[in-house]
CSV table of N, CA and C in Angstrom, one decimal:
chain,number,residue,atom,x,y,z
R,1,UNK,N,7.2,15.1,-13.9
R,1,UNK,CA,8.3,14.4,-13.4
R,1,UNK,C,8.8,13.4,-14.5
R,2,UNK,N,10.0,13.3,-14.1
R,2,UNK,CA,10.6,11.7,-15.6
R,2,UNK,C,9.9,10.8,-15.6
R,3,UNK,N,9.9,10.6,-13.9
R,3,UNK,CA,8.6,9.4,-14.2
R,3,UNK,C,7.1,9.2,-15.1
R,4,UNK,N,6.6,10.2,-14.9
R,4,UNK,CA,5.2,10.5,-15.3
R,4,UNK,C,5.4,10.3,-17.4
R,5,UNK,N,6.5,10.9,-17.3
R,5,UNK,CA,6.9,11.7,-18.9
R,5,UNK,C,7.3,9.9,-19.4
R,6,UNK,N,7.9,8.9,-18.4
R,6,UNK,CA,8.5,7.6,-18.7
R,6,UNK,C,7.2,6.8,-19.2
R,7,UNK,N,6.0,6.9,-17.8
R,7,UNK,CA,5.0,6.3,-18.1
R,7,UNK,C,3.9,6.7,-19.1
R,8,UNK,N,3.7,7.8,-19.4
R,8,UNK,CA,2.8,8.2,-20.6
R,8,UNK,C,3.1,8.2,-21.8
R,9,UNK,N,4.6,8.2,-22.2
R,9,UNK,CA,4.8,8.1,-23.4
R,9,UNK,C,4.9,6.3,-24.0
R,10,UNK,N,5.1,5.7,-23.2
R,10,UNK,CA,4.5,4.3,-23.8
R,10,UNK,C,5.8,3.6,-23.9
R,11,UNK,N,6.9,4.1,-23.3
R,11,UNK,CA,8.0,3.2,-23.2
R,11,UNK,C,8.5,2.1,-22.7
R,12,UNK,N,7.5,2.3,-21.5
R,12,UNK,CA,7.6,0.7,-20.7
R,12,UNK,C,6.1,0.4,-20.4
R,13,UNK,N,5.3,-0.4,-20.8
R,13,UNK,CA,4.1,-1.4,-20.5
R,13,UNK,C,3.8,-0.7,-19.0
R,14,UNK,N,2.6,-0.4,-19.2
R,14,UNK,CA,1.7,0.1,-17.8
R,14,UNK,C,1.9,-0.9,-16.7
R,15,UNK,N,2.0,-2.3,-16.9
R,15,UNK,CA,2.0,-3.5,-16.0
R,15,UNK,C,3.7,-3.6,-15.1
R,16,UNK,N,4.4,-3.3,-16.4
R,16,UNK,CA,5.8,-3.9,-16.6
R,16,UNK,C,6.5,-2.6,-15.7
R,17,UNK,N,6.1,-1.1,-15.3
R,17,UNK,CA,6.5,0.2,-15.2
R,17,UNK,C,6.8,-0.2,-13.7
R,18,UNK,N,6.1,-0.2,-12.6
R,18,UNK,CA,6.4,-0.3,-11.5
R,18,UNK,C,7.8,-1.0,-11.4
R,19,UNK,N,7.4,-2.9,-11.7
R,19,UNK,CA,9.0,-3.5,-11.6
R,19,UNK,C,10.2,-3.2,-12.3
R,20,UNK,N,10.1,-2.3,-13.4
R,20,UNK,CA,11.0,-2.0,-14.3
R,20,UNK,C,12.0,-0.7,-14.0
R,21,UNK,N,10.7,0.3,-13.5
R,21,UNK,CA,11.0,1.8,-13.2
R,21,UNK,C,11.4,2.0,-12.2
R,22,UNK,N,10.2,1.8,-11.4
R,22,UNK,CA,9.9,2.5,-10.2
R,22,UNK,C,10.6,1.9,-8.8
R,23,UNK,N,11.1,0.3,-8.7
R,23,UNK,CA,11.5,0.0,-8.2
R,23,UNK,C,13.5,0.4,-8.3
R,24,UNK,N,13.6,0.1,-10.0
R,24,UNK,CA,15.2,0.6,-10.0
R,24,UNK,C,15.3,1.9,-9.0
R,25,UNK,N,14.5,3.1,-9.7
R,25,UNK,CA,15.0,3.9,-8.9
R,25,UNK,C,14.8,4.4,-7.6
R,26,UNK,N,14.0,3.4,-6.8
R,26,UNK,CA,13.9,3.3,-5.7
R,26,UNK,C,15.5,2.6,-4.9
R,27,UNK,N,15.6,1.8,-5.9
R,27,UNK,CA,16.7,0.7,-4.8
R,27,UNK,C,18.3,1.9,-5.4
R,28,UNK,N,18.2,2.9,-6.6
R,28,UNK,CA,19.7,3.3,-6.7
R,28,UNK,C,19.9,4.4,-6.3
R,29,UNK,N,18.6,5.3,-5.8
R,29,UNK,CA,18.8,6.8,-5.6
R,29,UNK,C,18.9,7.0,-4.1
R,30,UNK,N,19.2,7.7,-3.9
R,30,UNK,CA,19.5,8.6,-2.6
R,30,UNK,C,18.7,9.7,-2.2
R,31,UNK,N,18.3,10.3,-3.2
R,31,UNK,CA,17.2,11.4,-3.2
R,31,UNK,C,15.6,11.2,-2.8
R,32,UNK,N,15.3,11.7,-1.8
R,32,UNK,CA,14.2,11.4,-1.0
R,32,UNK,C,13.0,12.0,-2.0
R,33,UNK,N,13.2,12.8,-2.8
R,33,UNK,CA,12.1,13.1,-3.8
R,33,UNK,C,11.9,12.2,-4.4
R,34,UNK,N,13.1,11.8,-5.0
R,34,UNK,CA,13.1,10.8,-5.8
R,34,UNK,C,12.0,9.7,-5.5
R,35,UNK,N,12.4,8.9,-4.3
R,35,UNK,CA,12.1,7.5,-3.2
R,35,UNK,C,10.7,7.9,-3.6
R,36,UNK,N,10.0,9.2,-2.9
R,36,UNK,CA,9.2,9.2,-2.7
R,36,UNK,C,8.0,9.1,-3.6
R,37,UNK,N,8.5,10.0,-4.8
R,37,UNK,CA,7.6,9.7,-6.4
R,37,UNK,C,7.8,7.7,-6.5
R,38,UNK,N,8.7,7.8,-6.7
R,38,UNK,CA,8.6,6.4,-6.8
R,38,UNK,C,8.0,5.6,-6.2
R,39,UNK,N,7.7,5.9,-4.7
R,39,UNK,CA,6.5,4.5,-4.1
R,39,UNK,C,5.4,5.1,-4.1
R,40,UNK,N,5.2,6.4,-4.7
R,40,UNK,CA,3.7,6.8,-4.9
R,40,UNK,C,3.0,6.0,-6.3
R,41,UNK,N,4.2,5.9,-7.1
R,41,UNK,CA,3.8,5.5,-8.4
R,41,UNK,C,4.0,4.0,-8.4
R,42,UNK,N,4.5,3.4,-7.5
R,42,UNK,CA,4.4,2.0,-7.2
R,42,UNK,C,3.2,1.4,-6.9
R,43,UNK,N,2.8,2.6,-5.6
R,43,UNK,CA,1.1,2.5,-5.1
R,43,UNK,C,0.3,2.4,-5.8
R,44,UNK,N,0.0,3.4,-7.3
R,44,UNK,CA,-0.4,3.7,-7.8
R,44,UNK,C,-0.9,2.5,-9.0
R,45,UNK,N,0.3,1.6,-8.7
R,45,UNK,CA,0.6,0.9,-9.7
R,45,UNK,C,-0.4,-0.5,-9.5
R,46,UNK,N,0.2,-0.8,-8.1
R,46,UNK,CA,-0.5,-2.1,-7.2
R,46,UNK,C,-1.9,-1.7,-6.8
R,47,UNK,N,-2.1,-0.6,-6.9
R,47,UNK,CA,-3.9,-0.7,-6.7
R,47,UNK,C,-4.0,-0.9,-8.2
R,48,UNK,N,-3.8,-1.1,-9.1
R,48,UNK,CA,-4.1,-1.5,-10.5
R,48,UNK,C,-4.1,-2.6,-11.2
R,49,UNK,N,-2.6,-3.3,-11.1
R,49,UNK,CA,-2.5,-4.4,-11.4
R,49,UNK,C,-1.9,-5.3,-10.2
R,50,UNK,N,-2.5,-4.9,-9.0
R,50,UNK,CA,-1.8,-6.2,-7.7
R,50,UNK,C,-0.2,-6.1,-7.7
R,51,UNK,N,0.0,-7.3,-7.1
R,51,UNK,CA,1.3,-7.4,-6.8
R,51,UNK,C,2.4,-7.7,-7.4
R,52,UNK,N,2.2,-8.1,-8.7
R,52,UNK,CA,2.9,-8.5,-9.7
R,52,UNK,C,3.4,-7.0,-10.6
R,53,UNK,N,2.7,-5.9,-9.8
R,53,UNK,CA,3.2,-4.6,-10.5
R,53,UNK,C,4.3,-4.3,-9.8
R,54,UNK,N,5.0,-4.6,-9.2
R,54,UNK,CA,6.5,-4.6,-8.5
R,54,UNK,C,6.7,-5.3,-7.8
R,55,UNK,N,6.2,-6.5,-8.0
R,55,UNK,CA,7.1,-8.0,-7.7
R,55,UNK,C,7.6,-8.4,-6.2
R,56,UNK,N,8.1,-9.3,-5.7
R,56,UNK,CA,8.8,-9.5,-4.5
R,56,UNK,C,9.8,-8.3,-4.6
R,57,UNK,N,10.7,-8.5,-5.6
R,57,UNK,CA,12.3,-7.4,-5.2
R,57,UNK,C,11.1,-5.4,-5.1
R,58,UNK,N,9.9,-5.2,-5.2
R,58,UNK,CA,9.5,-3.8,-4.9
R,58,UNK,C,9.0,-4.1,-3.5
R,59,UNK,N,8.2,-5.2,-3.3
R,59,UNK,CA,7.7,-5.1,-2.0
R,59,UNK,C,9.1,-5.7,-0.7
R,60,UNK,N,9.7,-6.5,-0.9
R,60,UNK,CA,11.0,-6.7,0.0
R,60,UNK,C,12.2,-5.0,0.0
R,61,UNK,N,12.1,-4.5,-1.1
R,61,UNK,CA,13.5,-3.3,-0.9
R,61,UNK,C,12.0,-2.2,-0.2
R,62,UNK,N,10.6,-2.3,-0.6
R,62,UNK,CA,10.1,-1.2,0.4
R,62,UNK,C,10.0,-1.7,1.7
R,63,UNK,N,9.8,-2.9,2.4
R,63,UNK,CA,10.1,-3.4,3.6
R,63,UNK,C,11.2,-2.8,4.3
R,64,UNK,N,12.2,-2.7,3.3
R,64,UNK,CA,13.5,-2.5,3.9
R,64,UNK,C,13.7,-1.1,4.1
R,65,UNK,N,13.3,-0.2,3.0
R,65,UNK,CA,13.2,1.1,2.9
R,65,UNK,C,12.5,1.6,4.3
R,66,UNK,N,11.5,1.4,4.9
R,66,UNK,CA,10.5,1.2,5.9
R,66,UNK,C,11.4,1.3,7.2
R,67,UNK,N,12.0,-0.2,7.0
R,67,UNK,CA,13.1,-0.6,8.6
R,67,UNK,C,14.8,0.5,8.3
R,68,UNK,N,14.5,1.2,7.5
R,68,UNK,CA,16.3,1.7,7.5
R,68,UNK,C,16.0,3.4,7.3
R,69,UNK,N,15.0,3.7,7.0
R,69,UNK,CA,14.7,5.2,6.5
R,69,UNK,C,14.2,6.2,7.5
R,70,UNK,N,15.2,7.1,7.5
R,70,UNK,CA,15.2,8.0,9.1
R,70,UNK,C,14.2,9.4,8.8
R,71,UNK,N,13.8,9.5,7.4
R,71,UNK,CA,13.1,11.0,6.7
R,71,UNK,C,11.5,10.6,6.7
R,72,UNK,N,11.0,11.5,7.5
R,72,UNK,CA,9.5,10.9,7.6
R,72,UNK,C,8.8,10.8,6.5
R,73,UNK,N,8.8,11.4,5.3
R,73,UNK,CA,8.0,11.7,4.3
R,73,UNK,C,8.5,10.3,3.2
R,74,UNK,N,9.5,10.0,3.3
R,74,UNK,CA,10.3,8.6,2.9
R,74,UNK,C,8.9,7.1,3.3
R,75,UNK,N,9.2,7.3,4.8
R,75,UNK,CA,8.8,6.5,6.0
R,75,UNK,C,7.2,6.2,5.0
R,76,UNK,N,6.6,7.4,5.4
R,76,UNK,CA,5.1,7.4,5.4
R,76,UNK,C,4.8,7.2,4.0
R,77,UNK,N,5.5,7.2,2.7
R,77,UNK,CA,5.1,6.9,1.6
R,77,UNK,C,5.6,5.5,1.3
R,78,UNK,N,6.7,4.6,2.3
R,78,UNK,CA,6.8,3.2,2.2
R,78,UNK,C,6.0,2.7,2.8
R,79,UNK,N,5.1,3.0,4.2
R,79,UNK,CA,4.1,2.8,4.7
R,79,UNK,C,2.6,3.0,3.7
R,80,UNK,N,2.2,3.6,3.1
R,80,UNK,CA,1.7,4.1,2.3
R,80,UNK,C,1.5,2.5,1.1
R,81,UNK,N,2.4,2.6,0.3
R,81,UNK,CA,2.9,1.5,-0.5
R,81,UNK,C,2.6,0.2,0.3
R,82,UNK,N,3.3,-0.1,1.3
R,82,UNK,CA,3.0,-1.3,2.1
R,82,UNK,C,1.8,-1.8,2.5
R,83,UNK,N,1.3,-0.3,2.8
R,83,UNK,CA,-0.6,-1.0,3.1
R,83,UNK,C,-1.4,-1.0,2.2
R,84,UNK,N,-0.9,-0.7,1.0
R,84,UNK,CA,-1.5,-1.2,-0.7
R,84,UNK,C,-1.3,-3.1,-0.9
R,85,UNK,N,0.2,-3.3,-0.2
R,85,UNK,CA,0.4,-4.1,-0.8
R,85,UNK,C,-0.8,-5.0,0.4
R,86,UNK,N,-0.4,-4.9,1.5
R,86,UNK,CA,-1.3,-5.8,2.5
R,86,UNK,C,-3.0,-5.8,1.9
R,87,UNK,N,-3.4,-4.4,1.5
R,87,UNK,CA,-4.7,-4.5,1.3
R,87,UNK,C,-5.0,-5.8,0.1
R,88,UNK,N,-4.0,-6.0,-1.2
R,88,UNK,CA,-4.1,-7.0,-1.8
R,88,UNK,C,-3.8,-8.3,-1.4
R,89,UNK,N,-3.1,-8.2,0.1
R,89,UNK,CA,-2.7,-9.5,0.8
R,89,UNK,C,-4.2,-10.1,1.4
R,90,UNK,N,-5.3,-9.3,1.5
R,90,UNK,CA,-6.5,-9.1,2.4
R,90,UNK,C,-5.9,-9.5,4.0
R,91,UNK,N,-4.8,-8.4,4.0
R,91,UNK,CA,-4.4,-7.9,5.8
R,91,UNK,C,-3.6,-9.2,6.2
R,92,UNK,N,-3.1,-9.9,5.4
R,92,UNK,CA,-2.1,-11.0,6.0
R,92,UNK,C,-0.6,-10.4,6.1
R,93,UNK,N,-0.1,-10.3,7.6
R,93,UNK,CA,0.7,-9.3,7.8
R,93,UNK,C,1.9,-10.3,7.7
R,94,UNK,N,1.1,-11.6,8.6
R,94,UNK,CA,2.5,-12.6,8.9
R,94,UNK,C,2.9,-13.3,7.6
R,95,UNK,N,2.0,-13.0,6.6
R,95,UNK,CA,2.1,-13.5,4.7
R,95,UNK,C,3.5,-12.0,4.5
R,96,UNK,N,3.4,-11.1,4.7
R,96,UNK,CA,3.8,-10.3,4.2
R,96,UNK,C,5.4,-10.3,4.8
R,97,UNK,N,5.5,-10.5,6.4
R,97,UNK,CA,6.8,-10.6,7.4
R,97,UNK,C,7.4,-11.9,6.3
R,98,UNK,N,7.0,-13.0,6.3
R,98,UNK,CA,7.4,-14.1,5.3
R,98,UNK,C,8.1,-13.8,4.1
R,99,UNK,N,7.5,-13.3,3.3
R,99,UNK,CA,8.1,-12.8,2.3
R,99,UNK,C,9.2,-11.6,2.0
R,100,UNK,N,9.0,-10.7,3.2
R,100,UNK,CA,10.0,-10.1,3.7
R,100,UNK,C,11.1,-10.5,4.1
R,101,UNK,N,11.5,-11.0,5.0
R,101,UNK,CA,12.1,-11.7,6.1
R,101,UNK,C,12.6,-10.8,6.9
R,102,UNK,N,12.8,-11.2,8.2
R,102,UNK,CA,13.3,-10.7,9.5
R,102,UNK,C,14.4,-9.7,9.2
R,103,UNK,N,15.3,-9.7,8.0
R,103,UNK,CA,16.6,-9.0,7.8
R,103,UNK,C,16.1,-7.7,7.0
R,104,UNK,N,14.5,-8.1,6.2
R,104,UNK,CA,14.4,-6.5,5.7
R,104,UNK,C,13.1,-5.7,6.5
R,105,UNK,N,12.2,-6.7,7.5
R,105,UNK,CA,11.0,-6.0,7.8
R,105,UNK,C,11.8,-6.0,9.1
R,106,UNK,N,12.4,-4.8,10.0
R,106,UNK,CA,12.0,-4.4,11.5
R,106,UNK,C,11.2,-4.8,12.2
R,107,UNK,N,11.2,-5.3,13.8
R,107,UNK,CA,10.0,-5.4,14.5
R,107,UNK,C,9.2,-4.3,14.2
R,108,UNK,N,10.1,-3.4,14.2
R,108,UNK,CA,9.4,-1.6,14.4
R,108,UNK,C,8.7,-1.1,13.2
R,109,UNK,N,9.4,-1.5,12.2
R,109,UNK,CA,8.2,-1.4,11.0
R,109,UNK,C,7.5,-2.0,11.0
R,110,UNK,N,7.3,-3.5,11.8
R,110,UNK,CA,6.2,-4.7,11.4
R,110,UNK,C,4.8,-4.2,12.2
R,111,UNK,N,5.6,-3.6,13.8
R,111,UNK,CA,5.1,-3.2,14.3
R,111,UNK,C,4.1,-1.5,14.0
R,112,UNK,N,4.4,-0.3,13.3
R,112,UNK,CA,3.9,0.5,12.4
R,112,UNK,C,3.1,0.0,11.0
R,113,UNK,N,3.3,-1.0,10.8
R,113,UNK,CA,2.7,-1.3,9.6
R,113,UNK,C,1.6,-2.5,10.3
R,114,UNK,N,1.4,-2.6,11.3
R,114,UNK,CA,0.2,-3.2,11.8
R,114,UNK,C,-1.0,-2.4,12.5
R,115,UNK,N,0.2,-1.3,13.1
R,115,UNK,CA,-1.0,-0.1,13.2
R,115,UNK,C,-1.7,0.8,12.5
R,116,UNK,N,-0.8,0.8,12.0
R,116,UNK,CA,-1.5,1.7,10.3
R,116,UNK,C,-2.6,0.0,9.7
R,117,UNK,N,-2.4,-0.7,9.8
R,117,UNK,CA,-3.6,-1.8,9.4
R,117,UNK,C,-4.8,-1.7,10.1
R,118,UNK,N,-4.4,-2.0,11.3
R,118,UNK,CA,-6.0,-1.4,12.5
R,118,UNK,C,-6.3,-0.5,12.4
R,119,UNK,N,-5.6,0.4,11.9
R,119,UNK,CA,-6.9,1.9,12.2
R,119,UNK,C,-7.5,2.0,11.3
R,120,UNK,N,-7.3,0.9,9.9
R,120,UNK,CA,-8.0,1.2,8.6
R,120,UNK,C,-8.5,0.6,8.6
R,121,UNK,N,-8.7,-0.4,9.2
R,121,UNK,CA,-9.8,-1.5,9.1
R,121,UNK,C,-10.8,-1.6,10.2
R,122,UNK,N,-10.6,-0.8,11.3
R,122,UNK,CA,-11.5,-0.7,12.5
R,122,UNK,C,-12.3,0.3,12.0
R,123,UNK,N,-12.1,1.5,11.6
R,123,UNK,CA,-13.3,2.3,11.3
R,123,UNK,C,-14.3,1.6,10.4
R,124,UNK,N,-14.1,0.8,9.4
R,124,UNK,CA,-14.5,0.5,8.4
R,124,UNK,C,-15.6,-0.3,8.8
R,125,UNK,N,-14.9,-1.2,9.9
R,125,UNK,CA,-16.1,-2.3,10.8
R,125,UNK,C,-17.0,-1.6,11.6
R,126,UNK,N,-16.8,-0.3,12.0
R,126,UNK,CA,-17.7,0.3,13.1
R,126,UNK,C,-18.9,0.8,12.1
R,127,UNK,N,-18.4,1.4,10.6
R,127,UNK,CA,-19.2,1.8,9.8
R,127,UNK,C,-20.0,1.0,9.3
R,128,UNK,N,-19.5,0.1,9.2
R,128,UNK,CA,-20.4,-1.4,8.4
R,128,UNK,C,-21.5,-1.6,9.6
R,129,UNK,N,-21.1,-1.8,11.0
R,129,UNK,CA,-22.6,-2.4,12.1
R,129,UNK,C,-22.9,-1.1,12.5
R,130,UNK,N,-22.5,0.4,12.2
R,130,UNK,CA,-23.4,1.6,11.9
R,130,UNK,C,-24.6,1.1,11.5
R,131,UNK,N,-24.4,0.9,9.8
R,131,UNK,CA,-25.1,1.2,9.0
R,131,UNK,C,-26.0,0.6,8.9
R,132,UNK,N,-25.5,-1.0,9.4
R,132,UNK,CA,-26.8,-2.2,9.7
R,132,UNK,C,-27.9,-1.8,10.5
R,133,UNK,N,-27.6,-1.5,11.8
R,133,UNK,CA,-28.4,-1.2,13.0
R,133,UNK,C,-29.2,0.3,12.7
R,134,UNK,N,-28.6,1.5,12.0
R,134,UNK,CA,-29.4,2.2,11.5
R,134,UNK,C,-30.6,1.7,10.3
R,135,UNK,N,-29.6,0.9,9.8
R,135,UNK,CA,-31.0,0.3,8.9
R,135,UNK,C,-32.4,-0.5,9.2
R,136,UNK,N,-31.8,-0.9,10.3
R,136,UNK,CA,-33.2,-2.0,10.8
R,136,UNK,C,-34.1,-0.8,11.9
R,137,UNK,N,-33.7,0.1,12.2
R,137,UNK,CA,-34.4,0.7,13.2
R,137,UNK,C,-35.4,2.0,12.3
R,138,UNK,N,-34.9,2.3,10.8
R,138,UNK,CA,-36.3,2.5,10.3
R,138,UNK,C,-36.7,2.1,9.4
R,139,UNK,N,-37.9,2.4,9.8
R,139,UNK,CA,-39.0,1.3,9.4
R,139,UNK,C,-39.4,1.7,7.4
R,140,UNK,N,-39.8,0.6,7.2
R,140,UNK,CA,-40.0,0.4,5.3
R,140,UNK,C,-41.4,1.3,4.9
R,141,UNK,N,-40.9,1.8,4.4
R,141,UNK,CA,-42.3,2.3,4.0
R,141,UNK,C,-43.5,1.9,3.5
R,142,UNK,N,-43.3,0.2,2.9
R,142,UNK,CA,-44.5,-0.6,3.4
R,142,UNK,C,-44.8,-1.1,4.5
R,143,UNK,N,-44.2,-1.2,5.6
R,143,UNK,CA,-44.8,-1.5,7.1
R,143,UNK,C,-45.9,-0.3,7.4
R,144,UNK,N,-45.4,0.8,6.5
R,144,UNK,CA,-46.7,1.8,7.7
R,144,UNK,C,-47.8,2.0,6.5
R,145,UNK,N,-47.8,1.6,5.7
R,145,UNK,CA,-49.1,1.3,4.2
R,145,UNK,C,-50.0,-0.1,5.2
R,146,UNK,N,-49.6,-0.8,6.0
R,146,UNK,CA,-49.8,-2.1,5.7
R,146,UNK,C,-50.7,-2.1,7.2
């Protein structure tokens, strides 16, 4: 893709690519392929260098992308993006509505982008006091030496 061919050849700074690239052609295209490479490579970006890899203006136009976008594959890769960005929020949603504002985050996205947070973060806790409680119930293999 242009994108890929933009970012490997060294024309825009690995850091600088998301707010520079990825976001323009997010906010000027129309094309759902398009949208879509682009907040993959946004994602891509913010698990790398945090939030500063596309800035308020990537995380506010994918808020908005989210509350106005009727194409599911659109949807689920601003979703996608968004719960990268929360993950570096450490799950502050009402940090995130804030910086959004009411005009670009939907209840209805606020509300999808909170359930897409609990279901990733609940399994994670069930696995964590799994693993504890499996671990105390067997026994060290110096207890039975001893």
């Amino acid at each position: 893709s242009i994108l890929a061919t933009i970012q490997s050849s060294g024309l825009v700074p690995s850091k600088s690519f998301g707010s520079i690239v990825c976001v323009s052609v997010l906010e000027r295209t129309s094309n759902s392929k398009a949208r879509v490479l682009s907040m993959q490579s946004c994602t891509a970006i913010v698990e790398e260098f945090g939030l500063s890899g596309i800035g308020k203006k990537g995380v506010v136009l994918t808020a908005k992308v989210l509350s106005e976008e009727s194409l599911a594959d659109v949807r689920t890769a601003s979703l996608d993006l968004l719960e990268m960005v929360l993950s570096k929020m450490n799950g502050d949603v009402d940090r995130l509505a804030r910086i959004c504002g009411s005009s670009n985050l939907s209840d209805k996205a606020r509300s999808l982008l909170e359930e897409r947070w609990s279901r990733r973060s609940a399994p994670a806790g069930l696995k964590r006091s799994q693993s504890k409680r499996g671990k105390n119930m067997i026994p060290s293999p110096r207890s039975k030496i001893s």
